[in-house]
Short mmCIF file of C-alpha atoms and ligand atoms in Angstrom, two decimals:
data_model
loop_
_atom_site.label_atom_id
_atom_site.label_comp_id
_atom_site.label_asym_id
_atom_site.label_seq_id
_atom_site.Cartn_x
_atom_site.Cartn_y
_atom_site.Cartn_z
CA UNK Z 467 148.77 52.70 105.36
CA UNK Z 468 150.46 54.40 108.67
CA UNK Z 469 152.31 57.14 106.73
CA UNK Z 470 148.65 58.60 105.10
CA UNK Z 471 146.66 58.18 108.21
CA UNK Z 472 149.04 60.58 110.19
CA UNK Z 473 149.69 62.87 107.07
CA UNK Z 474 145.70 62.67 106.99
CA UNK Z 475 145.27 63.46 110.80
CA UNK Z 476 148.25 66.37 110.26
CA UNK Z 477 145.77 67.77 107.32
CA UNK Z 478 142.97 67.46 109.77
CA UNK Z 479 145.02 68.93 112.67
CA UNK Z 480 145.68 72.00 110.13
CA UNK Z 481 141.84 72.89 108.89
CA UNK Z 482 139.95 72.58 112.20
CA UNK Z 483 141.04 75.06 113.72
CA UNK Z 484 140.78 77.30 110.38
CA UNK Z 485 137.27 76.07 109.72
CA UNK Z 486 137.06 76.96 113.80
CA UNK Z 487 138.18 80.29 112.93
CA UNK Z 488 136.12 81.13 109.85
CA UNK Z 489 134.66 84.58 110.33
CA UNK Z 490 130.79 84.36 109.72
CA UNK Z 491 127.66 86.93 110.04
CA UNK Z 492 124.22 86.17 110.74
CA UNK Z 493 121.90 87.50 109.21
CA UNK Z 494 117.88 87.76 110.06
CA UNK Z 495 115.59 89.27 107.17
CA UNK Z 496 112.37 88.10 105.77
CA UNK Z 497 111.57 85.46 103.48
CA UNK Z 498 112.17 85.36 100.12
CA UNK Z 499 113.35 89.52 100.86
CA UNK Z 500 117.08 88.59 99.10
CA UNK Z 501 118.50 86.19 95.66
CA UNK Z 502 120.30 83.43 97.07
CA UNK Z 503 123.00 84.33 94.15
CA UNK Z 504 124.19 87.27 96.29
CA UNK Z 505 124.75 85.25 99.32
CA UNK Z 506 127.43 83.47 97.41
CA UNK Z 507 128.78 86.88 95.67
CA UNK Z 508 129.41 88.42 99.05
CA UNK Z 509 130.83 84.81 100.52
CA UNK Z 510 133.09 84.56 97.75
CA UNK Z 511 134.24 87.92 97.11
CA UNK Z 512 134.88 87.62 101.11
CA UNK Z 513 135.83 84.84 102.59
CA UNK Z 514 133.05 86.12 105.41
CA UNK Z 515 130.42 82.76 105.16
CA UNK Z 516 126.44 84.03 105.47
CA UNK Z 517 124.40 82.15 108.52
CA UNK Z 518 120.73 83.24 107.02
CA UNK Z 519 117.97 82.67 109.10
CA UNK Z 520 114.24 84.16 108.05
CA UNK Z 521 111.37 86.13 109.99
CA UNK Z 522 107.78 86.52 108.77
CA UNK Z 523 107.06 89.35 110.47
CA UNK Z 524 108.86 92.62 112.75
CA UNK Z 525 106.31 91.31 115.33
CA UNK Z 526 107.96 88.17 115.43
CA UNK Z 527 111.69 89.27 114.50
CA UNK Z 528 110.91 91.33 117.94
CA UNK Z 529 109.92 88.90 119.81
CA UNK Z 530 113.50 87.32 119.28
CA UNK Z 531 115.67 89.88 119.80
CA UNK Z 532 114.15 91.16 122.79
CA UNK Z 533 114.52 88.16 124.02
CA UNK Z 534 118.03 88.38 123.97
CA UNK Z 535 118.66 84.97 124.13
CA UNK Z 536 119.55 85.21 120.00
CA UNK Z 537 122.68 88.20 118.38
CA UNK Z 538 122.53 88.76 114.75
CA UNK Z 539 125.16 90.63 112.91
CA UNK Z 540 121.87 92.35 110.59
CA UNK Z 541 118.65 92.47 110.49
CA UNK Z 542 116.29 94.51 108.02
CA UNK Z 543 113.27 95.72 109.98
CA UNK Z 544 110.11 97.72 109.29
CA UNK Z 545 110.00 101.86 109.73
CA UNK Z 546 107.85 101.26 113.01
CA UNK Z 547 109.75 98.46 114.10
CA UNK Z 548 112.92 100.45 113.24
CA UNK Z 549 111.63 103.59 115.77
CA UNK Z 550 110.43 101.06 118.54
CA UNK Z 551 114.47 99.52 118.65
CA UNK Z 552 116.21 102.34 118.69
CA UNK Z 553 113.79 103.55 121.61
CA UNK Z 554 114.87 100.25 123.14
CA UNK Z 555 118.52 100.17 122.63
CA UNK Z 556 118.05 97.75 120.77
CA UNK Z 557 119.79 99.16 117.24
CA UNK Z 558 123.37 100.41 117.32
CA UNK Z 559 124.73 103.19 115.33
CA UNK Z 560 126.67 102.36 111.53
CA UNK Z 561 129.48 103.84 111.44
CA UNK Z 562 128.77 104.98 107.37
CA UNK Z 563 132.90 105.83 106.54
CA UNK Z 564 132.34 101.88 106.73
CA UNK Z 565 129.53 102.20 104.46
CA UNK Z 566 130.74 104.53 101.10
CA UNK Z 567 127.89 103.16 98.87
CA UNK Z 568 125.23 104.45 101.09
CA UNK Z 569 125.95 107.07 98.39
CA UNK Z 570 123.95 105.36 96.11
CA UNK Z 571 121.24 105.85 98.27
CA UNK Z 572 118.65 108.64 97.92
CA UNK Z 573 118.81 111.07 100.21
CA UNK Z 574 115.04 111.57 100.34
CA UNK Z 575 114.75 108.19 101.32
CA UNK Z 576 117.43 108.81 104.14
CA UNK Z 577 116.49 110.58 107.83
CA UNK Z 578 113.05 109.09 107.84
CA UNK Z 579 110.49 109.80 110.70
CA UNK Z 580 111.58 106.21 111.75
CA UNK Z 581 115.32 106.99 112.23
CA UNK Z 582 115.13 111.26 112.39
CA UNK Z 583 119.47 111.67 112.40
CA UNK Z 584 119.74 109.19 109.81
CA UNK Z 585 122.30 106.84 111.61
CA UNK Z 586 121.16 103.47 112.37
CA UNK Z 587 119.35 102.30 109.08
CA UNK Z 588 120.12 101.95 105.52
CA UNK Z 589 117.26 101.32 103.28
CA UNK Z 590 116.51 98.96 102.18
CA UNK Z 591 113.55 98.35 100.24
CA UNK Z 592 110.18 100.09 100.46
CA UNK Z 593 106.36 100.04 98.76
CA UNK Z 594 102.69 99.62 100.04
CA UNK Z 595 99.88 97.78 100.26
CA UNK Z 596 97.27 97.11 97.95
CA UNK Z 597 94.34 94.20 96.90
CA UNK Z 598 96.28 91.88 94.12
CA UNK Z 599 93.13 90.62 92.14
CA UNK Z 600 92.98 87.55 89.32
CA UNK Z 601 90.89 89.58 86.36
CA UNK Z 602 89.57 86.78 85.48
CA UNK Z 603 87.25 86.54 88.28
CA UNK Z 604 87.07 89.86 88.80
CA UNK Z 605 84.62 91.32 87.24
CA UNK Z 606 85.20 94.67 87.87
CA UNK Z 607 89.04 96.09 88.99
CA UNK Z 608 88.52 96.43 92.89
CA UNK Z 609 88.85 100.58 94.16
CA UNK Z 610 88.01 100.19 96.82
CA UNK Z 611 89.72 98.11 100.33
CA UNK Z 612 85.73 96.93 100.95
CA UNK Z 613 86.20 94.14 97.88
CA UNK Z 614 87.81 92.33 101.13
CA UNK Z 615 84.18 92.73 102.73
CA UNK Z 616 82.20 91.31 99.65
CA UNK Z 617 80.81 87.88 99.66
CA UNK Z 618 81.26 86.99 96.20
CA UNK Z 619 84.77 86.42 97.33
CA UNK Z 620 83.40 83.77 99.92
CA UNK Z 621 86.08 81.47 100.84
CA UNK Z 622 88.09 83.18 97.69
CA UNK Z 623 90.55 85.66 99.56
CA UNK Z 624 93.81 85.55 101.28
CA UNK Z 625 94.38 87.84 104.47
CA UNK Z 626 98.21 88.85 105.46
CA UNK Z 627 99.08 87.10 108.52
CA UNK Z 628 100.84 90.19 109.95
CA UNK Z 629 99.01 92.23 113.39
CA UNK Z 630 100.06 95.86 112.18
CA UNK Z 631 99.43 95.48 108.74
CA UNK Z 632 96.00 93.66 108.60
CA UNK Z 633 94.83 95.91 111.15
CA UNK Z 634 95.95 98.87 110.01
CA UNK Z 635 93.68 97.87 106.54
CA UNK Z 636 90.80 97.09 109.36
CA UNK Z 637 91.39 100.56 111.00
CA UNK Z 638 90.85 101.99 106.82
CA UNK Z 639 87.94 100.48 106.02
CA UNK Z 640 85.94 101.64 109.22
CA UNK Z 641 87.20 104.95 108.09
CA UNK Z 642 89.78 105.10 110.52
CA UNK Z 643 93.13 106.45 111.54
CA UNK Z 644 95.70 103.61 110.66
CA UNK Z 645 98.21 104.30 113.30
CA UNK Z 646 94.94 104.83 115.28
CA UNK Z 647 95.43 103.88 118.80
CA UNK Z 648 91.98 104.92 120.09
CA UNK Z 649 90.56 101.34 121.96
CA UNK Z 650 87.16 102.83 119.87
CA UNK Z 651 88.55 102.96 116.60
CA UNK Z 652 90.30 99.46 117.66
CA UNK Z 653 87.34 97.71 119.22
CA UNK Z 654 85.62 99.29 114.75
CA UNK Z 655 88.44 96.78 113.28
CA UNK Z 656 88.75 93.86 115.62
CA UNK Z 657 84.49 94.03 114.64
CA UNK Z 658 85.12 94.12 111.19
CA UNK Z 659 88.00 90.98 110.36
CA UNK Z 660 86.07 88.65 112.73
CA UNK Z 661 83.27 88.88 110.67
CA UNK Z 662 85.30 89.12 107.13
CA UNK Z 663 87.15 85.89 109.15
CA UNK Z 664 84.62 83.61 107.62
CA UNK Z 665 85.19 84.09 103.71
CA UNK Z 666 88.81 84.45 104.62
CA UNK Z 667 91.39 81.09 103.54
CA UNK Z 668 93.78 81.20 104.85
CA UNK Z 669 96.10 84.51 106.50
CA UNK Z 670 99.75 83.82 104.69
CA UNK Z 671 102.82 85.60 104.09
CA UNK Z 672 104.79 84.28 101.74
CA UNK Z 673 102.91 81.86 100.26
CA UNK Z 674 100.31 84.03 99.31
CA UNK Z 675 102.89 84.49 96.24
CA UNK Z 676 102.44 80.47 94.92
CA UNK Z 677 98.18 80.23 95.74
CA UNK Z 678 97.81 83.83 94.15
CA UNK Z 679 99.99 82.61 90.79
CA UNK Z 680 98.17 79.35 91.31
CA UNK Z 681 94.83 80.83 91.00
CA UNK Z 682 94.01 79.42 94.60
CA UNK Z 683 91.80 83.34 95.64
CA UNK Z 684 90.25 86.00 93.28
CA UNK Z 685 91.10 88.34 96.06
CA UNK Z 686 94.62 88.93 98.59
CA UNK Z 687 96.01 92.13 100.61
CA UNK Z 688 99.46 91.82 98.98
CA UNK Z 689 102.24 93.83 99.77
CA UNK Z 690 103.63 95.47 96.41
CA UNK Z 691 106.59 94.39 95.63
CA UNK Z 692 104.54 90.14 95.95
CA UNK Z 693 102.29 91.80 93.38
CA UNK Z 694 104.92 92.89 91.48
CA UNK Z 695 106.20 89.20 91.64
CA UNK Z 696 103.38 87.44 91.10
CA UNK Z 697 102.32 89.85 88.03
CA UNK Z 698 104.98 88.34 86.60
CA UNK Z 699 104.41 85.19 86.64
CA UNK Z 700 100.75 85.56 85.80
CA UNK Z 701 99.44 87.35 83.84
CA UNK Z 702 95.72 87.15 85.07
CA UNK Z 703 96.93 89.10 87.44
CA UNK Z 704 96.97 92.95 88.21
CA UNK Z 705 97.01 95.60 91.91
CA UNK Z 706 95.43 97.89 92.59
CA UNK Z 707 95.89 100.44 96.00
CA UNK Z 708 92.86 101.26 96.83
CA UNK Z 709 91.36 105.29 97.12
CA UNK Z 710 91.20 104.96 100.24
CA UNK Z 711 94.60 105.41 101.09
CA UNK Z 712 97.13 102.30 102.33
CA UNK Z 713 99.85 102.77 104.53
CA UNK Z 714 102.96 102.68 102.84
CA UNK Z 715 106.68 100.98 104.07
CA UNK Z 716 110.12 101.13 104.42
CA UNK Z 717 111.98 97.99 105.37
CA UNK Z 718 115.64 98.83 106.08
CA UNK Z 719 118.97 96.76 106.67
CA UNK Z 720 120.30 98.00 110.73
CA UNK Z 721 122.66 96.87 112.54
CA UNK Z 722 121.34 95.01 116.05
CA UNK Z 723 122.85 96.38 119.71
CA UNK Z 724 124.42 92.85 120.14
CA UNK Z 725 126.23 92.49 117.14
CA UNK Z 726 129.15 89.92 117.31
CA UNK Z 727 130.89 91.31 113.49
CA UNK Z 728 130.07 94.46 113.23
CA UNK Z 729 133.08 95.17 110.82
CA UNK Z 730 131.11 92.20 108.55
CA UNK Z 731 128.04 93.42 108.91
CA UNK Z 732 129.23 96.79 107.43
CA UNK Z 733 131.29 94.84 104.73
CA UNK Z 734 127.37 93.18 103.94
CA UNK Z 735 125.24 96.34 104.47
CA UNK Z 736 128.29 98.00 101.88
CA UNK Z 737 128.37 94.97 99.71
CA UNK Z 738 124.42 95.58 99.35
CA UNK Z 739 124.41 98.97 98.52
CA UNK Z 740 126.88 98.40 95.37
CA UNK Z 741 124.53 99.37 92.08
CA UNK Z 742 125.10 95.75 90.51
CA UNK Z 743 124.59 93.22 93.58
CA UNK Z 744 121.25 95.88 93.87
CA UNK Z 745 120.73 95.05 90.66
CA UNK Z 746 120.43 91.75 91.05
CA UNK Z 747 118.71 91.53 93.90
CA UNK Z 748 116.35 93.89 92.55
CA UNK Z 749 114.87 90.84 89.44
CA UNK Z 750 114.70 88.37 92.38
CA UNK Z 751 113.13 90.38 94.73
CA UNK Z 752 110.24 92.61 93.01
CA UNK Z 753 110.44 96.02 95.85
CA UNK Z 754 110.81 98.80 95.03
CA UNK Z 755 114.18 100.73 96.11
CA UNK Z 756 115.66 103.46 97.08
CA UNK Z 757 119.50 102.73 95.14
CA UNK Z 758 119.35 105.58 92.72
CA UNK Z 759 122.03 103.60 90.95
CA UNK Z 760 120.99 100.07 90.43
CA UNK Z 761 117.86 101.73 89.56
CA UNK Z 762 119.86 103.96 86.36
CA UNK Z 763 121.53 100.49 85.97
CA UNK Z 764 117.89 98.26 85.77
CA UNK Z 765 116.95 101.22 83.16
CA UNK Z 766 113.40 101.67 81.59
CA UNK Z 767 111.87 98.71 82.98
CA UNK Z 768 112.15 100.02 86.42
CA UNK Z 769 110.32 102.81 85.98
CA UNK Z 770 107.62 100.73 83.83
CA UNK Z 771 106.65 99.53 86.48
CA UNK Z 772 103.22 100.67 88.01
CA UNK Z 773 103.27 99.01 90.63
CA UNK Z 774 106.85 100.11 92.27
CA UNK Z 775 106.57 103.65 91.25
CA UNK Z 776 102.96 104.71 92.37
CA UNK Z 777 101.88 108.47 90.85
CA UNK Z 778 102.36 110.73 93.17
CA UNK Z 779 98.14 111.29 94.12
CA UNK Z 780 97.83 107.28 95.22
CA UNK Z 781 101.78 107.71 97.22
CA UNK Z 782 99.43 110.69 98.83
CA UNK Z 783 97.00 109.02 100.43
CA UNK Z 784 99.52 106.37 102.01
CA UNK Z 785 101.03 107.14 105.44
CA UNK Z 786 104.16 104.92 107.67
CA UNK Z 787 103.46 103.02 110.15
CA UNK Z 788 104.21 104.87 113.82
CA UNK Z 789 105.84 102.38 116.59
CA UNK Z 790 102.46 103.23 118.64
CA UNK Z 791 104.55 102.19 122.39
CA UNK Z 792 102.32 100.47 125.22
CA UNK Z 793 99.45 100.20 123.03
CA UNK Z 794 101.40 98.82 120.55
CA UNK Z 795 99.59 95.58 123.44
CA UNK Z 796 96.59 95.86 122.97
CA UNK Z 797 97.55 95.47 119.03
CA UNK Z 798 98.56 91.92 119.44
CA UNK Z 799 96.93 91.78 121.99
CA UNK Z 800 93.18 92.05 119.22
CA UNK Z 801 95.11 90.16 116.70
CA UNK Z 802 95.53 87.65 119.02
CA UNK Z 803 91.47 86.92 119.97
CA UNK Z 804 91.14 87.42 116.28
CA UNK Z 805 93.21 84.82 114.96
CA UNK Z 806 91.90 82.05 117.85
CA UNK Z 807 87.95 83.69 117.16
CA UNK Z 808 86.09 80.71 115.53
N1 SPD V 2112 108.74 88.63 101.03
C1 SPD V 2112 109.12 90.04 102.58
C2 SPD V 2112 108.98 91.20 102.37
C3 SPD V 2112 109.19 92.11 103.65
C4 SPD V 2112 107.84 93.17 103.74
N2 SPD V 2112 107.55 93.51 104.17
C5 SPD V 2112 106.69 94.36 104.85
C6 SPD V 2112 106.70 95.66 105.44
C7 SPD V 2112 105.00 95.86 105.61
N3 SPD V 2112 105.35 96.71 107.17
#
């Protein structure tokens, strides 16, 4: 018995320091934005353990990183937030020598306006904002954002609990630019969202999917990838980008300036850019991807999706969000007032 105890103690001593030294990377991503199988495969292939956390909006993610108390090796922000984080030195340049699979990314997605030199961000997904609607309860397919002000859908609609997105659509509904920083435009958008608020069942992010699939409301403001997922689960659901135009977004993989395991982060980015992995991930996440090699593997099924392949005339009416500098505070303040208004 004594011998066994000594052996166990020796084995524990040998294992513990090794466990303490095990390589890890910490990943901070949107909810429902990676196939868990992909994380398992990465851990198995590389021996690097992934510590995974999620956020719901760019603003939540930014607040956590800018506060400085936490360190992540990988984050996946959207365009305007990448622009902000580059300006505030919160991101580091990527060493492309360590990410050979970046060759799979279509060059037209690289060096977008938010990362003009193409040094900080690896495009991961892209999409539009639009209206997801239930064809069983919505008589005519919506064509305008004004559907979201239609009293027919009183307490029968969901809006995004995301300041930049929801305010942008309110700006468009008021006939203003979705990147406007004019206080009068924003006052119009605020008034419209306050008028709309009694009709809104809830301001939600990822929860919108189960709720719309379950038929809890007729219409919802959603991102296209979530619409794709919902439509695959409930045949009665359809998606439209209204005729007034919308936002087109690009979510990209970045390495924060204070990352602890840059080499591990680069391996992870390279893994995500691999065609077979990007295909697996696309099939789970549902968002349009910039990875040409993966799209080729997916085949016809990819091009068949009108949600992820909007016609050029729709894309022509969509704009990318810009970082708005100090005016961002005005957005935050207005959003807080809308959400707390009774
Ligand atoms: N389930 C999370 C989806 C994340 C989509 N990002 C959208 C960014 C819009 N600015």
